[in-house]
Amino acid sequence: MSLNLASDNIAPAHPAVIEALARVNEGAATPYGKDETTARVEALLAEIFEHEVGVFLVTTGTAANALALAQMTPPWGAALAHHEAHVMHDECGAPEFFTNGAKMVGVAGADGRIDAGALADILAKNFWTPPTHVRPASLTLSQATEAGTVYRADQITELFGIAREHGMRVHMDGARFANAVVSTRETPAALTWKAGVDALSLGFTKNGAMAAEAIVLFAPELIEGLAERRKRGGHLWSKSRFIAAQALGLLENGLWLELAARANAQAARLTLGVAARGLDLAFPVEANEVFVWLPAEIHQGLQDRGAHYYVWESDCVTPARGGRPREVMARLICSWATPNEDVDAFLSAIDGAAPAKRASRSPGTPLF
């Protein structure tokens, strides 16, 4: 048993991924993405998304996000994102670097989602006039968000409509895209190109891979030059069949969605457990992340017992879900490999650290 709920990145690679890697390790294969395994991944993604796609495999989400944004955002442009999005704070400036200096602009919104009104308001301001100002070129949405919430197709469509009025492209950071598909019960197509998304950074690493992500382009005009941009940025693997094999191992037979469903289910189990102990949620639980307010004594007790999780800060918590004095926000993440025993052990650790159970402030508020 483990008390480590720090991230879905702590999980091992799924056995199907290891088996796929072993299979492609036999014999020779054409390098630089011209191999049979890469071709199978490209064909499978076109089938899954019900659309012809351009597929560019990389090994990190940072590379996928930065290269995709660079493909649609000129150096004199701006990429708009939620002000707490991963691309804003956790890429060490990679989007700015790969776009050769484009400006990242934050947009407000509760629960980690961009608010449509806030997006319209910022785009209506008079500081986008050329040539003295950058022009809005792209909108990037995190799916799931940094708050663990998800965008439904209708929400994406609304934001797309606002962005398109200003000639902007739409990118999706889909590090946890599979979790969002499972959560919304909408198709991959409905959550992407049918809602207006031009490019998706499709994550596999958090969902059972070792190191594999895909840039999936739905707009054909964005394909030209991305192969060279990937190579120039140092992200073209010569033996790229080993990236493709990881993706193939997850995509075949729908395993990628099965694993996401496992992670989401464990987060739901954890959510019910913390709620039963009178602890409050900072955000709705819509995927595999649980943000919970921990009284200081429980937080310290968990630390003393060796629990691992991130203490989080956010200013997009709604007032109804705000923390009490001397509470810290803990981010707890379940992965495909999180067993019931680990969830139950973490809840037992809370029991051991808590002086007494207490009533939640909002017992009538839906948990999911």
Short mmCIF file of C-alpha atoms in Angstrom, two decimals:
data_model
loop_
_atom_site.label_atom_id
_atom_site.label_comp_id
_atom_site.label_asym_id
_atom_site.label_seq_id
_atom_site.Cartn_x
_atom_site.Cartn_y
_atom_site.Cartn_z
CA MET A 1 0.00 0.00 0.00
CA SER A 2 1.10 3.56 -0.74
CA LEU A 3 0.18 7.01 0.55
CA ASN A 4 1.45 8.65 -2.64
CA LEU A 5 -1.28 10.53 -4.53
CA ALA A 6 1.03 13.27 -5.81
CA SER A 7 0.52 12.70 -9.54
CA ASP A 8 -0.51 10.28 -12.24
CA ASN A 9 3.10 10.58 -13.43
CA ILE A 10 4.20 8.31 -10.58
CA ALA A 11 2.42 5.33 -12.16
CA PRO A 12 4.37 2.67 -14.06
CA ALA A 13 3.97 2.02 -17.74
CA HIS A 14 1.10 -0.34 -18.46
CA PRO A 15 2.10 -3.93 -19.35
CA ALA A 16 0.51 -3.51 -22.79
CA VAL A 17 2.93 -0.66 -23.45
CA ILE A 18 5.93 -2.73 -22.38
CA GLU A 19 4.74 -5.61 -24.55
CA ALA A 20 4.31 -3.28 -27.52
CA LEU A 21 7.83 -1.94 -27.03
CA ALA A 22 9.20 -5.48 -26.94
CA ARG A 23 7.41 -6.34 -30.18
CA VAL A 24 8.81 -3.39 -32.14
CA ASN A 25 12.28 -4.10 -30.76
CA GLU A 26 12.54 -7.09 -33.05
CA GLY A 27 14.37 -6.50 -36.33
CA ALA A 28 14.85 -3.33 -38.34
CA ALA A 29 12.43 -0.51 -39.11
CA THR A 30 12.63 2.63 -41.23
CA PRO A 31 13.60 5.59 -39.03
CA TYR A 32 12.19 9.09 -38.55
CA GLY A 33 8.52 8.17 -38.45
CA LYS A 34 8.44 6.24 -41.72
CA ASP A 35 7.90 2.91 -39.97
CA GLU A 36 4.88 0.64 -40.05
CA THR A 37 3.99 1.19 -36.37
CA THR A 38 3.77 4.96 -36.79
CA ALA A 39 1.57 4.48 -39.85
CA ARG A 40 -0.76 2.27 -37.81
CA VAL A 41 -1.01 4.90 -35.08
CA GLU A 42 -1.83 7.58 -37.65
CA ALA A 43 -4.55 5.42 -39.19
CA LEU A 44 -5.98 4.52 -35.79
CA LEU A 45 -6.14 8.15 -34.67
CA ALA A 46 -7.97 9.08 -37.88
CA GLU A 47 -10.49 6.35 -37.08
CA ILE A 48 -10.87 7.38 -33.43
CA PHE A 49 -11.38 11.04 -34.27
CA GLU A 50 -13.50 10.35 -37.37
CA HIS A 51 -11.38 12.79 -39.35
CA GLU A 52 -8.26 12.92 -41.48
CA VAL A 53 -5.46 14.03 -39.19
CA GLY A 54 -1.83 15.01 -39.23
CA VAL A 55 0.03 13.17 -36.46
CA PHE A 56 3.41 14.16 -35.03
CA LEU A 57 4.76 12.04 -32.21
CA VAL A 58 6.92 13.49 -29.43
CA THR A 59 7.93 12.29 -25.97
CA THR A 60 6.82 15.15 -23.71
CA GLY A 61 3.70 17.22 -23.22
CA THR A 62 5.83 20.34 -23.15
CA ALA A 63 7.07 19.61 -26.66
CA ALA A 64 3.56 18.84 -27.90
CA ASN A 65 2.09 22.05 -26.49
CA ALA A 66 4.95 24.33 -27.49
CA LEU A 67 5.30 22.99 -31.04
CA ALA A 68 1.55 23.06 -31.65
CA LEU A 69 1.21 26.63 -30.38
CA ALA A 70 4.22 27.69 -32.45
CA GLN A 71 2.54 26.29 -35.54
CA MET A 72 -0.42 28.66 -35.10
CA THR A 73 1.07 31.65 -33.26
CA PRO A 74 3.58 34.02 -34.90
CA PRO A 75 6.24 35.82 -32.82
CA TRP A 76 4.13 39.00 -32.99
CA GLY A 77 1.03 37.12 -31.84
CA ALA A 78 -0.57 36.18 -28.54
CA ALA A 79 -1.74 32.82 -27.23
CA LEU A 80 -4.60 33.14 -24.76
CA ALA A 81 -5.05 30.57 -21.98
CA HIS A 82 -6.67 30.29 -18.59
CA HIS A 83 -4.52 32.32 -16.24
CA GLU A 84 -3.70 29.21 -14.19
CA ALA A 85 -3.22 26.85 -17.14
CA HIS A 86 -0.25 24.50 -17.35
CA VAL A 87 1.08 26.28 -20.44
CA MET A 88 1.12 29.55 -18.51
CA HIS A 89 3.17 28.41 -15.51
CA ASP A 90 4.58 24.90 -15.89
CA GLU A 91 6.39 24.83 -19.24
CA CYS A 92 9.40 26.96 -18.21
CA GLY A 93 8.68 29.40 -21.02
CA ALA A 94 8.67 26.72 -23.74
CA PRO A 95 5.66 28.17 -25.63
CA GLU A 96 7.33 31.58 -25.73
CA PHE A 97 10.63 29.97 -26.77
CA PHE A 98 9.23 27.84 -29.60
CA THR A 99 7.03 30.66 -30.92
CA ASN A 100 10.12 32.91 -30.95
CA GLY A 101 8.61 35.30 -28.45
CA ALA A 102 4.82 35.24 -28.78
CA LYS A 103 3.03 36.61 -25.75
CA MET A 104 1.05 34.36 -23.38
CA VAL A 105 -2.08 36.11 -22.10
CA GLY A 106 -4.12 34.82 -19.17
CA VAL A 107 -7.92 34.78 -19.12
CA ALA A 108 -10.03 34.45 -15.97
CA GLY A 109 -12.55 31.74 -15.20
CA ALA A 110 -13.84 29.83 -12.19
CA ASP A 111 -12.91 26.19 -11.55
CA GLY A 112 -10.04 26.27 -14.05
CA ARG A 113 -12.20 26.84 -17.13
CA ILE A 114 -11.97 29.96 -19.28
CA ASP A 115 -15.07 32.08 -18.85
CA ALA A 116 -16.66 32.96 -22.20
CA GLY A 117 -17.54 36.46 -21.04
CA ALA A 118 -14.00 37.08 -19.81
CA LEU A 119 -12.61 35.91 -23.15
CA ALA A 120 -14.95 38.18 -25.08
CA ASP A 121 -14.10 41.12 -22.82
CA ILE A 122 -10.33 40.79 -23.16
CA LEU A 123 -10.58 40.41 -26.93
CA ALA A 124 -12.78 43.54 -27.08
CA LYS A 125 -10.09 45.71 -25.49
CA ASN A 126 -8.26 48.23 -27.66
CA PHE A 127 -4.73 46.98 -27.02
CA TRP A 128 -4.62 44.57 -29.96
CA THR A 129 -4.10 47.23 -32.62
CA PRO A 130 -1.18 46.66 -35.03
CA PRO A 131 1.65 47.30 -35.45
CA THR A 132 2.33 48.44 -31.88
CA HIS A 133 0.60 45.52 -30.19
CA VAL A 134 0.60 41.75 -30.52
CA ARG A 135 -2.45 40.29 -32.20
CA PRO A 136 -4.52 37.45 -30.71
CA ALA A 137 -3.57 34.38 -32.73
CA SER A 138 -4.50 31.31 -30.70
CA LEU A 139 -6.62 30.09 -27.83
CA THR A 140 -5.48 27.09 -25.84
CA LEU A 141 -7.75 25.04 -23.58
CA SER A 142 -6.60 22.50 -20.99
CA GLN A 143 -8.52 19.21 -20.99
CA ALA A 144 -8.78 18.34 -18.16
CA THR A 145 -7.99 21.70 -16.55
CA GLU A 146 -5.46 22.45 -13.83
CA ALA A 147 -8.42 22.37 -11.41
CA GLY A 148 -9.39 18.87 -12.51
CA THR A 149 -12.53 20.05 -14.25
CA VAL A 150 -13.42 19.36 -17.88
CA TYR A 151 -14.85 21.25 -20.84
CA ARG A 152 -18.01 19.85 -22.40
CA ALA A 153 -18.40 20.09 -26.15
CA ASP A 154 -20.88 22.96 -25.93
CA GLN A 155 -18.48 24.97 -23.77
CA ILE A 156 -15.67 24.44 -26.27
CA THR A 157 -17.96 25.45 -29.13
CA GLU A 158 -18.87 28.69 -27.35
CA LEU A 159 -15.24 29.61 -26.79
CA PHE A 160 -14.36 28.62 -30.35
CA GLY A 161 -17.04 30.98 -31.67
CA ILE A 162 -15.55 33.91 -29.76
CA ALA A 163 -12.02 33.06 -30.85
CA ARG A 164 -12.96 32.60 -34.49
CA GLU A 165 -14.56 36.05 -34.60
CA HIS A 166 -11.05 37.37 -34.03
CA GLY A 167 -9.37 35.05 -36.55
CA MET A 168 -7.81 32.85 -33.87
CA ARG A 169 -6.91 29.18 -33.99
CA VAL A 170 -7.86 26.83 -31.14
CA HIS A 171 -5.44 24.42 -29.48
CA MET A 172 -6.21 21.89 -26.77
CA ASP A 173 -3.70 20.72 -24.17
CA GLY A 174 -5.00 17.19 -23.77
CA ALA A 175 -2.58 15.76 -21.23
CA ARG A 176 -5.63 14.17 -19.57
CA PHE A 177 -7.86 14.14 -22.65
CA ALA A 178 -8.80 10.48 -22.13
CA ASN A 179 -10.09 11.28 -18.63
CA ALA A 180 -12.24 14.05 -20.08
CA VAL A 181 -13.68 11.77 -22.78
CA VAL A 182 -14.69 9.26 -20.13
CA SER A 183 -16.06 11.94 -17.81
CA THR A 184 -18.18 13.77 -20.39
CA ARG A 185 -19.24 10.59 -22.21
CA GLU A 186 -18.75 12.49 -25.45
CA THR A 187 -16.75 11.25 -28.40
CA PRO A 188 -13.17 12.34 -29.10
CA ALA A 189 -14.49 13.98 -32.27
CA ALA A 190 -17.20 15.89 -30.37
CA LEU A 191 -14.63 17.27 -27.92
CA THR A 192 -12.20 18.38 -30.64
CA TRP A 193 -12.72 19.26 -34.29
CA LYS A 194 -16.52 19.15 -34.18
CA ALA A 195 -16.35 21.83 -31.46
CA GLY A 196 -13.78 23.91 -33.35
CA VAL A 197 -10.42 22.59 -32.12
CA ASP A 198 -7.66 22.86 -34.75
CA ALA A 199 -4.89 21.04 -32.90
CA LEU A 200 -4.73 18.65 -29.95
CA SER A 201 -1.80 17.71 -27.77
CA LEU A 202 -2.91 14.16 -27.01
CA GLY A 203 -1.36 12.80 -23.84
CA PHE A 204 -0.44 9.17 -23.29
CA THR A 205 2.24 9.45 -20.61
CA LYS A 206 -0.14 10.13 -17.70
CA ASN A 207 -2.39 7.35 -18.96
CA GLY A 208 -0.10 4.35 -19.06
CA ALA A 209 2.75 5.21 -21.44
CA MET A 210 6.41 5.62 -20.63
CA ALA A 211 7.08 8.76 -22.68
CA ALA A 212 4.69 9.34 -25.55
CA GLU A 213 2.50 12.25 -26.69
CA ALA A 214 0.98 13.14 -30.06
CA ILE A 215 0.28 16.42 -31.80
CA VAL A 216 -2.94 15.75 -33.69
CA LEU A 217 -3.84 18.34 -36.33
CA PHE A 218 -7.38 18.59 -37.67
CA ALA A 219 -6.73 21.63 -39.89
CA PRO A 220 -4.76 20.48 -42.97
CA GLU A 221 -3.21 23.91 -43.51
CA LEU A 222 -1.40 23.61 -40.16
CA ILE A 223 0.49 20.50 -41.20
CA GLU A 224 2.99 22.15 -43.53
CA GLY A 225 6.25 22.91 -41.77
CA LEU A 226 5.52 21.10 -38.50
CA ALA A 227 7.80 18.20 -39.42
CA GLU A 228 10.67 20.64 -39.85
CA ARG A 229 9.72 22.56 -36.71
CA ARG A 230 9.77 19.33 -34.70
CA LYS A 231 13.18 18.37 -36.12
CA ARG A 232 14.64 21.86 -35.60
CA GLY A 233 13.40 21.79 -32.00
CA GLY A 234 15.19 18.51 -31.32
CA HIS A 235 12.05 16.41 -30.91
CA LEU A 236 12.24 14.08 -33.91
CA TRP A 237 13.32 10.64 -32.77
CA SER A 238 15.26 8.57 -35.28
CA LYS A 239 13.86 5.36 -33.75
CA SER A 240 10.38 6.81 -33.48
CA ARG A 241 8.77 3.37 -33.67
CA PHE A 242 9.38 3.21 -29.90
CA ILE A 243 7.13 6.24 -29.33
CA ALA A 244 4.54 4.89 -31.74
CA ALA A 245 4.52 1.50 -30.05
CA GLN A 246 3.53 3.06 -26.73
CA ALA A 247 0.63 4.91 -28.34
CA LEU A 248 -0.44 1.81 -30.25
CA GLY A 249 -0.41 -0.32 -27.11
CA LEU A 250 -2.89 2.08 -25.50
CA LEU A 251 -5.08 2.91 -28.48
CA GLU A 252 -5.68 -0.65 -29.65
CA ASN A 253 -8.87 -2.16 -28.25
CA GLY A 254 -9.74 1.08 -26.46
CA LEU A 255 -7.31 0.52 -23.60
CA TRP A 256 -6.58 4.26 -23.30
CA LEU A 257 -10.20 4.92 -22.30
CA GLU A 258 -10.36 1.89 -20.04
CA LEU A 259 -7.35 3.12 -18.08
CA ALA A 260 -8.76 6.64 -17.84
CA ALA A 261 -12.00 5.20 -16.52
CA ARG A 262 -10.06 3.37 -13.82
CA ALA A 263 -8.33 6.57 -12.73
CA ASN A 264 -11.61 8.51 -12.70
CA ALA A 265 -13.31 5.78 -10.69
CA GLN A 266 -10.60 5.84 -8.06
CA ALA A 267 -10.89 9.62 -7.80
CA ALA A 268 -14.64 9.16 -7.26
CA ARG A 269 -13.94 6.62 -4.52
CA LEU A 270 -11.52 9.03 -2.88
CA THR A 271 -14.00 11.89 -3.18
CA LEU A 272 -16.73 9.96 -1.40
CA GLY A 273 -14.26 9.07 1.32
CA VAL A 274 -13.08 12.60 2.05
CA ALA A 275 -16.66 13.88 1.95
CA ALA A 276 -17.69 11.23 4.48
CA ARG A 277 -14.99 12.64 6.75
CA GLY A 278 -16.45 16.14 6.58
CA LEU A 279 -13.71 17.56 4.34
CA ASP A 280 -14.62 20.09 1.67
CA LEU A 281 -13.74 20.10 -2.01
CA ALA A 282 -12.17 23.15 -3.61
CA PHE A 283 -13.30 22.16 -7.12
CA PRO A 284 -15.88 19.78 -8.57
CA VAL A 285 -14.37 16.35 -9.22
CA GLU A 286 -14.81 15.70 -12.94
CA ALA A 287 -11.81 13.56 -13.87
CA ASN A 288 -9.01 11.95 -11.83
CA GLU A 289 -7.96 14.89 -9.63
CA VAL A 290 -9.37 15.70 -6.19
CA PHE A 291 -8.69 19.08 -4.60
CA VAL A 292 -9.59 18.98 -0.94
CA TRP A 293 -9.27 21.47 1.91
CA LEU A 294 -7.25 19.95 4.77
CA PRO A 295 -7.22 21.51 8.24
CA ALA A 296 -3.64 22.22 9.30
CA GLU A 297 -3.59 19.44 11.90
CA ILE A 298 -4.75 16.83 9.37
CA HIS A 299 -2.24 18.06 6.79
CA GLN A 300 0.57 17.81 9.34
CA GLY A 301 -0.61 14.41 10.49
CA LEU A 302 -0.60 13.13 6.90
CA GLN A 303 2.89 14.49 6.36
CA ASP A 304 4.06 12.77 9.54
CA ARG A 305 2.66 9.50 8.20
CA GLY A 306 4.61 9.87 4.94
CA ALA A 307 1.76 10.90 2.66
CA HIS A 308 2.75 12.49 -0.66
CA TYR A 309 0.63 15.12 -2.42
CA TYR A 310 1.00 18.69 -3.62
CA VAL A 311 -0.17 21.66 -1.59
CA TRP A 312 -1.99 23.80 -4.14
CA GLU A 313 -2.83 27.46 -4.53
CA SER A 314 -5.52 28.90 -6.76
CA ASP A 315 -7.54 32.07 -7.07
CA CYS A 316 -10.23 30.53 -9.29
CA VAL A 317 -12.04 28.78 -6.44
CA THR A 318 -15.64 29.94 -6.20
CA PRO A 319 -16.61 31.65 -2.92
CA ALA A 320 -18.92 28.76 -2.01
CA ARG A 321 -15.94 26.39 -2.08
CA GLY A 322 -13.36 28.65 -0.44
CA GLY A 323 -11.15 27.38 2.34
CA ARG A 324 -11.52 28.04 6.03
CA PRO A 325 -8.82 29.59 8.23
CA ARG A 326 -5.78 27.31 8.72
CA GLU A 327 -6.76 25.01 5.88
CA VAL A 328 -4.49 24.05 2.99
CA MET A 329 -5.61 22.89 -0.42
CA ALA A 330 -4.26 19.45 -1.26
CA ARG A 331 -4.17 18.10 -4.81
CA LEU A 332 -4.71 14.35 -4.84
CA ILE A 333 -4.44 12.47 -8.14
CA CYS A 334 -5.38 8.90 -8.93
CA SER A 335 -3.89 7.03 -11.87
CA TRP A 336 -4.85 3.94 -13.84
CA ALA A 337 -2.64 1.98 -11.44
CA THR A 338 -4.09 3.32 -8.16
CA PRO A 339 -5.64 0.33 -6.34
CA ASN A 340 -8.53 0.45 -3.90
CA GLU A 341 -6.05 -0.35 -1.14
CA ASP A 342 -4.12 2.88 -1.73
CA VAL A 343 -7.26 5.00 -1.66
CA ASP A 344 -8.45 3.30 1.51
CA ALA A 345 -5.01 3.61 3.11
CA PHE A 346 -5.00 7.34 2.42
CA LEU A 347 -8.46 7.71 3.95
CA SER A 348 -7.34 5.72 6.98
CA ALA A 349 -4.36 8.03 7.32
CA ILE A 350 -6.79 10.97 7.38
CA ASP A 351 -8.68 9.20 10.17
CA GLY A 352 -5.45 8.79 12.11
CA ALA A 353 -4.52 12.42 11.61
CA ALA A 354 -7.96 13.89 12.33
CA PRO A 355 -8.93 14.81 15.91
CA ALA A 356 -12.59 14.12 15.08
CA LYS A 357 -14.96 13.93 12.15
CA ARG A 358 -16.90 17.05 11.31
CA ALA A 359 -19.80 17.98 9.12
CA SER A 360 -19.11 19.37 5.67
CA ARG A 361 -20.18 22.96 5.19
CA SER A 362 -22.17 22.04 2.07
CA PRO A 363 -23.57 18.55 2.57
CA GLY A 364 -26.16 19.15 -0.13
CA THR A 365 -23.66 20.18 -2.81
CA PRO A 366 -23.17 17.51 -5.49
CA LEU A 367 -19.72 15.92 -5.34
CA PHE A 368 -19.40 15.35 -9.08
#
